Coordinates of C-alpha atoms in Angstrom, one line a residue:
X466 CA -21.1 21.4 -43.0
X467 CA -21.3 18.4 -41.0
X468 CA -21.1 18.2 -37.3
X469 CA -18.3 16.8 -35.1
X470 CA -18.9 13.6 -32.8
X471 CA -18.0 15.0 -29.4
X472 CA -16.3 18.2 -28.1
X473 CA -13.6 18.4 -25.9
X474 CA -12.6 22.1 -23.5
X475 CA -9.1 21.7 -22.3
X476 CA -6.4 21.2 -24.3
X477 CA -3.2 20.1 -21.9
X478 CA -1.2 17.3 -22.0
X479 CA -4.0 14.8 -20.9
X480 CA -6.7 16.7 -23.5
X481 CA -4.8 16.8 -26.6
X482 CA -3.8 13.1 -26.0
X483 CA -7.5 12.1 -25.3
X484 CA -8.5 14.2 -28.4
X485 CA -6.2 12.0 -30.9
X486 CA -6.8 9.0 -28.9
X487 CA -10.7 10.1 -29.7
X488 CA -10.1 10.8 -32.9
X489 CA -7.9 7.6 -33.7
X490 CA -11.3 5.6 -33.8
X491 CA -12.8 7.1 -36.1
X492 CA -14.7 10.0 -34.5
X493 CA -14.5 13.5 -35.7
X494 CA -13.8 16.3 -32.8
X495 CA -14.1 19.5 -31.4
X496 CA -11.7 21.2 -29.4
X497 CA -11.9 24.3 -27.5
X498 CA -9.0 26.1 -24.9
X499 CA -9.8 29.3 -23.1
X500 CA -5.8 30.6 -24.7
X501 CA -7.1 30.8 -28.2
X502 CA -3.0 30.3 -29.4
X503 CA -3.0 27.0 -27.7
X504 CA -5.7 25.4 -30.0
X505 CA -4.3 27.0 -33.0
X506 CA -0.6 25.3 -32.2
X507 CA -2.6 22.1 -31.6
X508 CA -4.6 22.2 -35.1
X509 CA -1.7 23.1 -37.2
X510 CA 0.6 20.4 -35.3
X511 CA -0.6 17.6 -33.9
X512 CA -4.1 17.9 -35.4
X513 CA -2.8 18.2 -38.7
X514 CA -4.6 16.4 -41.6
X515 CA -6.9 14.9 -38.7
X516 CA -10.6 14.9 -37.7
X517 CA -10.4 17.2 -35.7
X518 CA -11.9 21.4 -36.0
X519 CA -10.3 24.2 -33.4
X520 CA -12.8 26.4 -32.2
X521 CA -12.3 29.8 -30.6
X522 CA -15.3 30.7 -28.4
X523 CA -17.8 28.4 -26.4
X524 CA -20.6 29.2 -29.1
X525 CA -19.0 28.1 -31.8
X526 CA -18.1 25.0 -30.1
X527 CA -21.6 24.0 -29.1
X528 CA -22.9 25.2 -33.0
X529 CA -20.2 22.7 -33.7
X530 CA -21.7 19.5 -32.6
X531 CA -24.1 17.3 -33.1
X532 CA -27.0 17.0 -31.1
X533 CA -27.8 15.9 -28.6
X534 CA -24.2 17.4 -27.9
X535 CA -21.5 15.7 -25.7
X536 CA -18.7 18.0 -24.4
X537 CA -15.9 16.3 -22.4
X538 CA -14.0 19.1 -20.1
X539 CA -10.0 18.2 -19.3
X540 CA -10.0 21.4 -17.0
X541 CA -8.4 21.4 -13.5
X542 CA -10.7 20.5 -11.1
X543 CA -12.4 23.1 -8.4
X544 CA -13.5 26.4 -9.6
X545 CA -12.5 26.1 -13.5
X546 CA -14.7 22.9 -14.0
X547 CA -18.1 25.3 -13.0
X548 CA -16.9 28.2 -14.7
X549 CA -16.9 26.2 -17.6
X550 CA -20.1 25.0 -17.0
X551 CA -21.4 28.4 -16.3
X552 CA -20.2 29.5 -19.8
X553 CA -22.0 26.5 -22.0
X554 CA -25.2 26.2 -20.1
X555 CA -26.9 29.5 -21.4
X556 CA -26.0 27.5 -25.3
X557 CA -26.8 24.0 -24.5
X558 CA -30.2 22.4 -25.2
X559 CA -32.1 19.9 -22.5
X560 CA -30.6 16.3 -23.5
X561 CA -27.2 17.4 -23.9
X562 CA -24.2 15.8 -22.0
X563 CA -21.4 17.5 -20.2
X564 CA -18.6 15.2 -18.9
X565 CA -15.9 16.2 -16.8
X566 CA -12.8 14.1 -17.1
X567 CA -10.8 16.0 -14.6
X568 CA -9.9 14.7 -10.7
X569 CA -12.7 16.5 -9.5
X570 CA -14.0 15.8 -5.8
X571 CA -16.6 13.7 -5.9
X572 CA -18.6 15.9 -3.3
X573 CA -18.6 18.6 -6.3
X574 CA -19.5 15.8 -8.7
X575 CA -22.6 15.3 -6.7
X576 CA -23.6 19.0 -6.6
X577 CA -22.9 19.7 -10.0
X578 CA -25.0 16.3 -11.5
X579 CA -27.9 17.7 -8.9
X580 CA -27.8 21.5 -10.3
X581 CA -27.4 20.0 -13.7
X582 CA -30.3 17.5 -13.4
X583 CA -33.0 20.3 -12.2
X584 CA -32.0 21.9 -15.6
X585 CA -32.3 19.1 -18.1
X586 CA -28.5 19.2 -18.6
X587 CA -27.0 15.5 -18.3
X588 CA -23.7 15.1 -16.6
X589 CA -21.4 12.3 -15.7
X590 CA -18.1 12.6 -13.6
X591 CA -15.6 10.5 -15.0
X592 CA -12.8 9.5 -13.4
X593 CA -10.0 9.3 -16.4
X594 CA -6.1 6.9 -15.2
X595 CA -3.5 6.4 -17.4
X596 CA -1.4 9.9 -17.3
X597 CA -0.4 10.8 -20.9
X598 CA 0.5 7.6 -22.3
X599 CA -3.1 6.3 -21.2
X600 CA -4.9 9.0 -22.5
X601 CA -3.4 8.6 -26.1
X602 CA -3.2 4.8 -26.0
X603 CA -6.0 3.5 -24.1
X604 CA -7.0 4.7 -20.2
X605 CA -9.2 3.3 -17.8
X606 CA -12.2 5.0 -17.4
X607 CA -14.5 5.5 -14.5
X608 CA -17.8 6.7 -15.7
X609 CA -20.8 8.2 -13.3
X610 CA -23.8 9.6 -13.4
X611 CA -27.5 8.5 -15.0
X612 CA -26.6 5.4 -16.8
X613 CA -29.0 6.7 -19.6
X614 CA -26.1 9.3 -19.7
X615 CA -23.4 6.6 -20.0
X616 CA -25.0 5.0 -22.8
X617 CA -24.4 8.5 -24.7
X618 CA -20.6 8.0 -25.1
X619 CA -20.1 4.3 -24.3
X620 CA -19.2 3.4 -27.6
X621 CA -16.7 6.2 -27.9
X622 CA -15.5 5.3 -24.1
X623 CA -15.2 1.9 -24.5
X624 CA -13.1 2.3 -28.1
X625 CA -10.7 4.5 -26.3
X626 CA -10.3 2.5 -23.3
X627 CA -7.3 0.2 -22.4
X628 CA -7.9 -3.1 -23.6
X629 CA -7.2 -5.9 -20.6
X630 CA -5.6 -9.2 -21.6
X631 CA -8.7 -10.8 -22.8
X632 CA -9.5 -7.7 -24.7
X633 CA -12.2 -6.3 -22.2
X634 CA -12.3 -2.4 -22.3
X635 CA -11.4 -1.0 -19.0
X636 CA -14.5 0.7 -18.6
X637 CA -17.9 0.4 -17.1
X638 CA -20.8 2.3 -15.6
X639 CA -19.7 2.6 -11.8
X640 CA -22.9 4.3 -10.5
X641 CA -25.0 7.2 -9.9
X642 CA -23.8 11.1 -9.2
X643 CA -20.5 11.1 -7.7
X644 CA -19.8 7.0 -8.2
X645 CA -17.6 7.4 -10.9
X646 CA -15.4 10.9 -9.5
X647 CA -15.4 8.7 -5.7
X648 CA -13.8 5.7 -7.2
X649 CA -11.0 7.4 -9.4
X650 CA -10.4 9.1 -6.4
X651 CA -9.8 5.5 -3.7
X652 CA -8.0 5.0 -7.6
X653 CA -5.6 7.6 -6.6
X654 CA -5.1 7.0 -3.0
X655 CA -4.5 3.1 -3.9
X656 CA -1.6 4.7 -6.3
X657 CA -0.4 6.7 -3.0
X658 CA 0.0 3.4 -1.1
X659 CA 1.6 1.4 -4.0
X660 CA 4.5 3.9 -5.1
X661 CA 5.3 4.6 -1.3
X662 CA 5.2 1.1 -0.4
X663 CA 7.9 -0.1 -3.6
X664 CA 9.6 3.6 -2.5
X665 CA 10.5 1.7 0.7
X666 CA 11.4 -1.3 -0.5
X667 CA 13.6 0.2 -2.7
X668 CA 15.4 1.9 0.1
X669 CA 15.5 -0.8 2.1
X670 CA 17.5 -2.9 -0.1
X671 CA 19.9 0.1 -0.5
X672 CA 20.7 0.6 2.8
X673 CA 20.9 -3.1 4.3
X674 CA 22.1 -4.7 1.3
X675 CA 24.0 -1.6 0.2
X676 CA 22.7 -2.2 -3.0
X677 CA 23.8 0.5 -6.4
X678 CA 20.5 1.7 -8.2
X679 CA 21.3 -0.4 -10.9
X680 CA 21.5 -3.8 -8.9
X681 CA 18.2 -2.7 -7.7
X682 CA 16.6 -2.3 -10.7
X683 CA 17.7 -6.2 -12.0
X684 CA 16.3 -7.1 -8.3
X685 CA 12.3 -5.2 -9.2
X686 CA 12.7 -5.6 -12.6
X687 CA 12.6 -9.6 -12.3
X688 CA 9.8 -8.9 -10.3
X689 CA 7.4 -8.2 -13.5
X690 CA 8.0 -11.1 -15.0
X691 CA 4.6 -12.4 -16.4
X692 CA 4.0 -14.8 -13.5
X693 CA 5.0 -12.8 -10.5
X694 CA 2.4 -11.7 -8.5
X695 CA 4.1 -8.2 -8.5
X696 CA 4.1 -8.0 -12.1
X697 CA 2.4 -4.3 -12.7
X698 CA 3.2 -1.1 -14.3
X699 CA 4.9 0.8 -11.1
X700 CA 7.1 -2.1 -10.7
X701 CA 8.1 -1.9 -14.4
X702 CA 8.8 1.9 -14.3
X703 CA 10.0 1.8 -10.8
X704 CA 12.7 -0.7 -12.4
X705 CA 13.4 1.5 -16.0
X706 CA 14.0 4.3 -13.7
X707 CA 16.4 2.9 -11.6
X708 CA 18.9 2.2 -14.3
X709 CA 18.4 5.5 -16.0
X710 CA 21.4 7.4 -15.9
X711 CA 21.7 11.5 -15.8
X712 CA 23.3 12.5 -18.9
X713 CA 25.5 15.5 -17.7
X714 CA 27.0 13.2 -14.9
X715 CA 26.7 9.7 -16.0
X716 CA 25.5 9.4 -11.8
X717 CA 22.0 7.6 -11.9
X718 CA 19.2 9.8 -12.1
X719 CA 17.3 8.8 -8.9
X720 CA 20.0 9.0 -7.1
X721 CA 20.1 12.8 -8.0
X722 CA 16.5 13.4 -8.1
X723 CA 15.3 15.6 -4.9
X724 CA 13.5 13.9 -2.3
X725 CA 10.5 16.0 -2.7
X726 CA 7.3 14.4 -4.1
X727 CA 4.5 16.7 -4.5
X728 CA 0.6 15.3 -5.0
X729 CA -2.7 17.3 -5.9
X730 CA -4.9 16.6 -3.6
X731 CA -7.1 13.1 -4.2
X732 CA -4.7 11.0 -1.8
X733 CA -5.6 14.0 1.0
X734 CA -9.7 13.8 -0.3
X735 CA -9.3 9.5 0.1
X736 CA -8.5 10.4 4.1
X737 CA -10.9 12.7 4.8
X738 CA -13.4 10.3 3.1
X739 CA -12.3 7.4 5.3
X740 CA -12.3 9.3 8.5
X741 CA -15.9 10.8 8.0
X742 CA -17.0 6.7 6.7
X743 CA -15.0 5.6 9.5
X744 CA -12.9 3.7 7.8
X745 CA -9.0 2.9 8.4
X746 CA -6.9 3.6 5.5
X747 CA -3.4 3.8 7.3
X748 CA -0.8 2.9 4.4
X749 CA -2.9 5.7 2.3
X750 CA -2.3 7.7 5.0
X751 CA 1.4 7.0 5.5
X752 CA 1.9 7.2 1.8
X753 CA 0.3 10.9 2.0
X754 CA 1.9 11.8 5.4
X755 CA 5.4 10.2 3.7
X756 CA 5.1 13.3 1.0
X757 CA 3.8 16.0 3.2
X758 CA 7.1 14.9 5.1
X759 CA 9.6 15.0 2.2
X760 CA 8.2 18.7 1.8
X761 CA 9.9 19.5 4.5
X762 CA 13.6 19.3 3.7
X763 CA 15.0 22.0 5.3
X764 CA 13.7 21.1 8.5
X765 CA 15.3 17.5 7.9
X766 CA 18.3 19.0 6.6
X767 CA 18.7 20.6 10.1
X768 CA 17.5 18.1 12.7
X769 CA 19.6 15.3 10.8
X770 CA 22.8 17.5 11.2
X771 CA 22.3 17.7 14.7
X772 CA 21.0 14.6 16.1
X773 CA 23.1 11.7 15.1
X774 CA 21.8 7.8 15.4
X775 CA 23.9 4.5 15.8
X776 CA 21.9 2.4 13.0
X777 CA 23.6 0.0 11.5
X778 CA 25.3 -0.1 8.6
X779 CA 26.6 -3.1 7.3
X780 CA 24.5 -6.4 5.9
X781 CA 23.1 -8.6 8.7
X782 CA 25.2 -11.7 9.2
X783 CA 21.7 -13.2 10.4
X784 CA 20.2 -13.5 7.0
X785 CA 21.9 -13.9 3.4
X786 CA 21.5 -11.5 0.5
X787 CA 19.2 -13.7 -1.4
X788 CA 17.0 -14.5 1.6
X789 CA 16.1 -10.8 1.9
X790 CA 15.4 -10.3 -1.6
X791 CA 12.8 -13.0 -1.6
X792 CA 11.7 -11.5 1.9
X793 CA 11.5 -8.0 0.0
X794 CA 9.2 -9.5 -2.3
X795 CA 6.8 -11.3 -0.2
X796 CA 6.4 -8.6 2.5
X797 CA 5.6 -6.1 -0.8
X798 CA 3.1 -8.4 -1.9
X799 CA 1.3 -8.8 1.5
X800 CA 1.4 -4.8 2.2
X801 CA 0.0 -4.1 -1.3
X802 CA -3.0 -6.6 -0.5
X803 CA -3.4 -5.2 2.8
X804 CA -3.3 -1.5 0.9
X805 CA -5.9 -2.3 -1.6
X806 CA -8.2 -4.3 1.0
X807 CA -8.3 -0.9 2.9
X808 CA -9.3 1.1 -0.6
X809 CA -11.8 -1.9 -1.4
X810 CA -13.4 -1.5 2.1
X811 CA -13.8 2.6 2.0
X812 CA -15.2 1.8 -1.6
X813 CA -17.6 -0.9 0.1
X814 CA -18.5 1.9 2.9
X815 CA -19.1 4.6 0.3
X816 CA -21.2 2.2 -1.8
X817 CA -23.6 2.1 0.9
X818 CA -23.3 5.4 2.8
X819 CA -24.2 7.1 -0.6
X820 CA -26.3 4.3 -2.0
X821 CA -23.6 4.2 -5.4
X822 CA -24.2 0.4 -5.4
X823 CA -20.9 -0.5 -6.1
X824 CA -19.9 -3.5 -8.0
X825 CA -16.1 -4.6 -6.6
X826 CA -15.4 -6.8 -8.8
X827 CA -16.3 -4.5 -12.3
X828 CA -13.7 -2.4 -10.6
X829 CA -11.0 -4.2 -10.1
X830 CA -11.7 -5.6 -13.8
X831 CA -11.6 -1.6 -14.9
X832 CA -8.2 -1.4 -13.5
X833 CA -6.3 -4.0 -14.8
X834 CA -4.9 -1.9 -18.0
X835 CA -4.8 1.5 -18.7
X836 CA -4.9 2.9 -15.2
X837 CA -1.2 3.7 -13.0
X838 CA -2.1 0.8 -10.6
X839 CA -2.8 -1.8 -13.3
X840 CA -1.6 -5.0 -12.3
X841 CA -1.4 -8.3 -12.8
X842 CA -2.9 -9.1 -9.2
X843 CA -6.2 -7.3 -10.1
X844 CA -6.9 -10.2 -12.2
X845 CA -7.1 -12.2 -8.9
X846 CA -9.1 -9.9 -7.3
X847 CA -11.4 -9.3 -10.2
X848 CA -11.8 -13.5 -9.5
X849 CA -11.9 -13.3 -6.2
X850 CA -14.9 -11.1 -5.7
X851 CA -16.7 -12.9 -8.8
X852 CA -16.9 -15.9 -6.4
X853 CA -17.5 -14.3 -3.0
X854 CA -19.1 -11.0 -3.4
X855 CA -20.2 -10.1 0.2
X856 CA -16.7 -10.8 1.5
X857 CA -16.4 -8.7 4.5
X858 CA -12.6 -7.6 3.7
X859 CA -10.6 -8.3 0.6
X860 CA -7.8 -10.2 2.8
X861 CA -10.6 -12.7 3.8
X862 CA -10.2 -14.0 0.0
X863 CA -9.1 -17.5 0.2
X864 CA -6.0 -16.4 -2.2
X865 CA -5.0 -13.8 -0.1
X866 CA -5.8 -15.1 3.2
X867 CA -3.6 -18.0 2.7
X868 CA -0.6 -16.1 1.3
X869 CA -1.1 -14.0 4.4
X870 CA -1.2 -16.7 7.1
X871 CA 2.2 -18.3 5.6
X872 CA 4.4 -15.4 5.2
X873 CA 2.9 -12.9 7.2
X874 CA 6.0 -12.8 9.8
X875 CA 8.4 -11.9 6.4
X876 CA 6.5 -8.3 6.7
X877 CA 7.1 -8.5 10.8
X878 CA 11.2 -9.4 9.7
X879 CA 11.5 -7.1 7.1
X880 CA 9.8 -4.2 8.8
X881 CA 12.3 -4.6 11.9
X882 CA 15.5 -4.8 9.5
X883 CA 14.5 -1.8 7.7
X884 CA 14.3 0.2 11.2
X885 CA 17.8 -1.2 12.4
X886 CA 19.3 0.2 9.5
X887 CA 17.3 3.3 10.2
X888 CA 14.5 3.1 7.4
X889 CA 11.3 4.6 8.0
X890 CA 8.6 2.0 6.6
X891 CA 5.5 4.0 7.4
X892 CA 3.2 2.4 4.4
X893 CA 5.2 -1.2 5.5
X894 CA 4.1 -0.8 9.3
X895 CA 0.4 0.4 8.4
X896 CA -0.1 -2.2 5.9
X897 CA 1.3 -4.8 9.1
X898 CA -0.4 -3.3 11.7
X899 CA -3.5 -3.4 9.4
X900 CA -3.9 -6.8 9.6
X901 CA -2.8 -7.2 13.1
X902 CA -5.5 -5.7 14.4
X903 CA -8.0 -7.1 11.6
X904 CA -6.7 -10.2 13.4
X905 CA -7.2 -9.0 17.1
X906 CA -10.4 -10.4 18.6
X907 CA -10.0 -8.2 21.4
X908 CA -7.7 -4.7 20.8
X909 CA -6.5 -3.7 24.3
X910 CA -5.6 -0.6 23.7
X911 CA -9.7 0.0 22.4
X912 CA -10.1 -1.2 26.0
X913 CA -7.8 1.4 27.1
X914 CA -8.5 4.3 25.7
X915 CA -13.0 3.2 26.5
X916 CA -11.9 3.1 30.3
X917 CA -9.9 6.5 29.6
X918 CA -12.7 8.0 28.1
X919 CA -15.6 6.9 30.4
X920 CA -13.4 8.0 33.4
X921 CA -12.5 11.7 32.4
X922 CA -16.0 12.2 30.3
X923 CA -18.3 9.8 31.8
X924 CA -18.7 9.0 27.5
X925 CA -19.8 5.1 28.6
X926 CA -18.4 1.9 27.6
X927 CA -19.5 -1.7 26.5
X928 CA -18.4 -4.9 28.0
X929 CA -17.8 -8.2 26.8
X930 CA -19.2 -11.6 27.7
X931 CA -18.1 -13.6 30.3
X932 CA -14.8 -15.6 28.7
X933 CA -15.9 -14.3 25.1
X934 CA -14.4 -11.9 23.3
X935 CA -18.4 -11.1 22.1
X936 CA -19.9 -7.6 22.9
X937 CA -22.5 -8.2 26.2
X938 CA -25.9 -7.8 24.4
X939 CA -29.2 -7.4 26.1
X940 CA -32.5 -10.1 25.1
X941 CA -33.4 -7.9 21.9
X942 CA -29.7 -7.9 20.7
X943 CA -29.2 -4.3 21.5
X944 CA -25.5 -3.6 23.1
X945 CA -25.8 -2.3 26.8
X946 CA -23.6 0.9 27.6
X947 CA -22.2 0.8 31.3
X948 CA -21.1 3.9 33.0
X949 CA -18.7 3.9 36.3
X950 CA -19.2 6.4 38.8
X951 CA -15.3 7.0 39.0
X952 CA -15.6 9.4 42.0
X953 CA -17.1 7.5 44.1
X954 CA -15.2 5.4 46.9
X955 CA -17.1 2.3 45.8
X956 CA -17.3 2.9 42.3
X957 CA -20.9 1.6 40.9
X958 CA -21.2 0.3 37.6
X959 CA -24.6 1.8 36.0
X960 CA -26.4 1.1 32.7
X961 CA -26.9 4.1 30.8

């Protein structure tokens, strides 16, 4: 009996997809789900008449494939990925390949390719966007581990991938260990930033221009046309569900949906990663503090019955309706570059904290189809970091920078409309404030907080030059700390 192509454990939404997808190229397939009733429905329904065997036990999966054996796991991440791996190692033969397709955290990643390693066992966390309809059709995936590993199911990864416009896969080798699972996750966190930041646009135009969801969606909806610079999937489905309409009612379905969004954890893992690398991330953050917020309903239910605010309520006379539409667009553009410059500098950070030697550009090029934040804009990044590769931050690129500079006081406009009408634009304000301080030589409030700091925990401070906004340096380059004895009548300054 001959021996299937690859294996696959997991047989959800996203697993049975991947598993025609898979076998839609021409590769045979295994498939394997710990309820033994689930892959029998799957094999006499949608596996029908295809390439594809059910299995019913872990052995008979492995005796299943060919060697050296690749086994693909669309398991939930945490505890269910290593009980899985716990089950097939005792079967598996040094050389094989275990791939885990799930959002695991990339910390796990690491430890799991390092226990796997010791035993001969290859593994590669891959990061897997698209939802359902990219795991059928074509997702982008983000592949990591031994590159030696990669080559193992590169042809079968890159004939399942998303083709871009120029027919490029959207997949690549990202790096070592946890490379792959740490950039699906900043993936993820990106997606956070981008659905809050249209989310506030959207109610924004409702409540100033007192727009119907239907006028709204004409309004994004001409905002994917092919040469808008907005053009990408959320704004296409962000527009098609606008306009869709709940059956029983005829009322338009958002407009009945519960404001309520739930997440799974990666936008929560992409802040903790960017406090410990030090990096700020603060429209990921607001995106993920947004949805922690909407969780708590009840609690807004109450404090919005009993405090009542004078915002306004009418359209401002100041500005006309077309003016703020183009506004609209132009401060959404300018927040999602500031968004994905603070994603493309935690990736930068990571890439050299854990030596996964990013490549920025290959990225952006991976997400341009398939994945949710595909876009028509990641064709200028891809561009941009092809000709300036050590940029410092991804708004320093000449096609952002300039955008920036010209409109940046449409953000400024639109962010202090939305508050008058009483719309909180936390994503809007961090992807503003962002740049404001980007563009601060000197923060004051850094200057603040040093003083504070030095005078209640004697923690030290630098200074500046004299009439430079430079940190004071000492002949070998080396920044000199400065202590003030703040309880003292004359107060000495002191190097420490």
């Amino acid at each position: 009996m001959s021996k299937q192509n690859i294996g696959v454990i997991g047989l959800a939404v996203m697993g049975e997809n991947l598993v025609l997808n898979i076998e839609s190229r021409g590769y045979s397939v295994a498939v394997y789900n710990r309820t033994a009733q689930k892959t029998a429905n799957f094999i006499n329904s949608k596996a029908k008449n295809k390439n594809i065997v059910g299995t019913y036990s872990f052995k008979e999966l492995v005796d299943s494939l060919e060697k050296p054996r690749k086994i693909m796991l669309m398991v939930k991440a945490g505890k269910p990925v290593d009980d899985n791996i716990n089950c097939l190692l005792p079967l598996l033969d040094k050389g094989d390949l275990i791939i885990d397709g799930g959002n695991s955290f990339f910390k796990d990643t690491i430890r799991r390719y390092q226990e796997l390693e010791s035993k001969g066992i290859n593994y590669i966390g891959t990061g897997v966007s698209g939802g359902e309809e990219g795991a059928l059709k074509g997702p982008a995936i983000m592949p990591g581990g031994k590159i030696e590993a990669y080559k193992m199911v590169e042809n079968i990864f890159k004939d399942i991938a998303a083709k871009a416009e120029d027919n490029v896969p959207c997949v690549d080798w990202i790096g070592p260990d946890g490379a792959g699972h740490f950039v699906k996750m900043v993936h993820n966190g990106i997606e956070y930033g981008d659905m809050q930041l249209i989310g506030e646009c959207v109610w924004t135009l409702k409540n100033v221009l007192g727009l119907s969801s239907d006028k709204i969606s004409d309004i994004i909806g001409s905002w994917n046309s092919q040469a808008d610079v907005l053009r990408s999937y959320l704004i296409e489905i962000t527009a098609e569900g606008l306009k869709e309409k709940e059956k029983s009612s005829g009322k338009y379905l958002v407009d009945r949906t519960a404001d309520i969004t739930r997440m799974k954890g990666t936008g929560t893992w992409t802040i903790q990663s960017a406090l410990e690398l030090l990096i700020p991330v603060p429209t990921i953050a607001a995106a993920v503090f947004s949805r922690e917020m909407s969780q708590d309903k009840n609690l807004r239910l109450n404090i919005s019955s009993k405090m009542k605010m004078d915002f306004e309520n009418q359209p401002p006379s100041d500005i006309k309706v077309e003016d703020f539409i183009e506004m609209a667009h132009d401060a959404l553009y300018i927040a999602k570059i500031s968004s994905y410059a603070q994603g493309f500098a935690l990736l930068t950070a990571a890439s050299d904290f854990y030596k996964f030697n990013l490549n920025l550009a290959e990225i952006a090029r991976g997400w341009r189809a398939g994945c949710i934040v595909r876009a028509q804009f990641l064709n200028e990044i891809t561009r941009q970091y092809l000709n300036n590769p050590d940029v410092e931050n991804l708004i320093l690129l000449p096609e952002f920078s300039n955008f920036i500079c010209k409109n940046l006081h449409k953000l400024a406009k639109f962010i202090s409309i939305a508050h008058r009408f009483g719309v909180p634009v936390l994503a809007m304000s961090g992807s503003y404030d962002y740049i404001l301080q980007l563009l601060s030589a000197v923060m004051i409030s850094a200057q603040v907080a040093a003083q504070q700091r030095d005078y209640f925990g004697a923690h030290g401070y630098f200074k500046l030059e004299d009439d430079s906004p430079k940190i004071l340096k000492d002949a070998d380059g080396k920044q000199i700390e400065f202590h003030t004895e703040w309880m003292l009548p004359d107060r000495p300054e002191i190097e420490i």
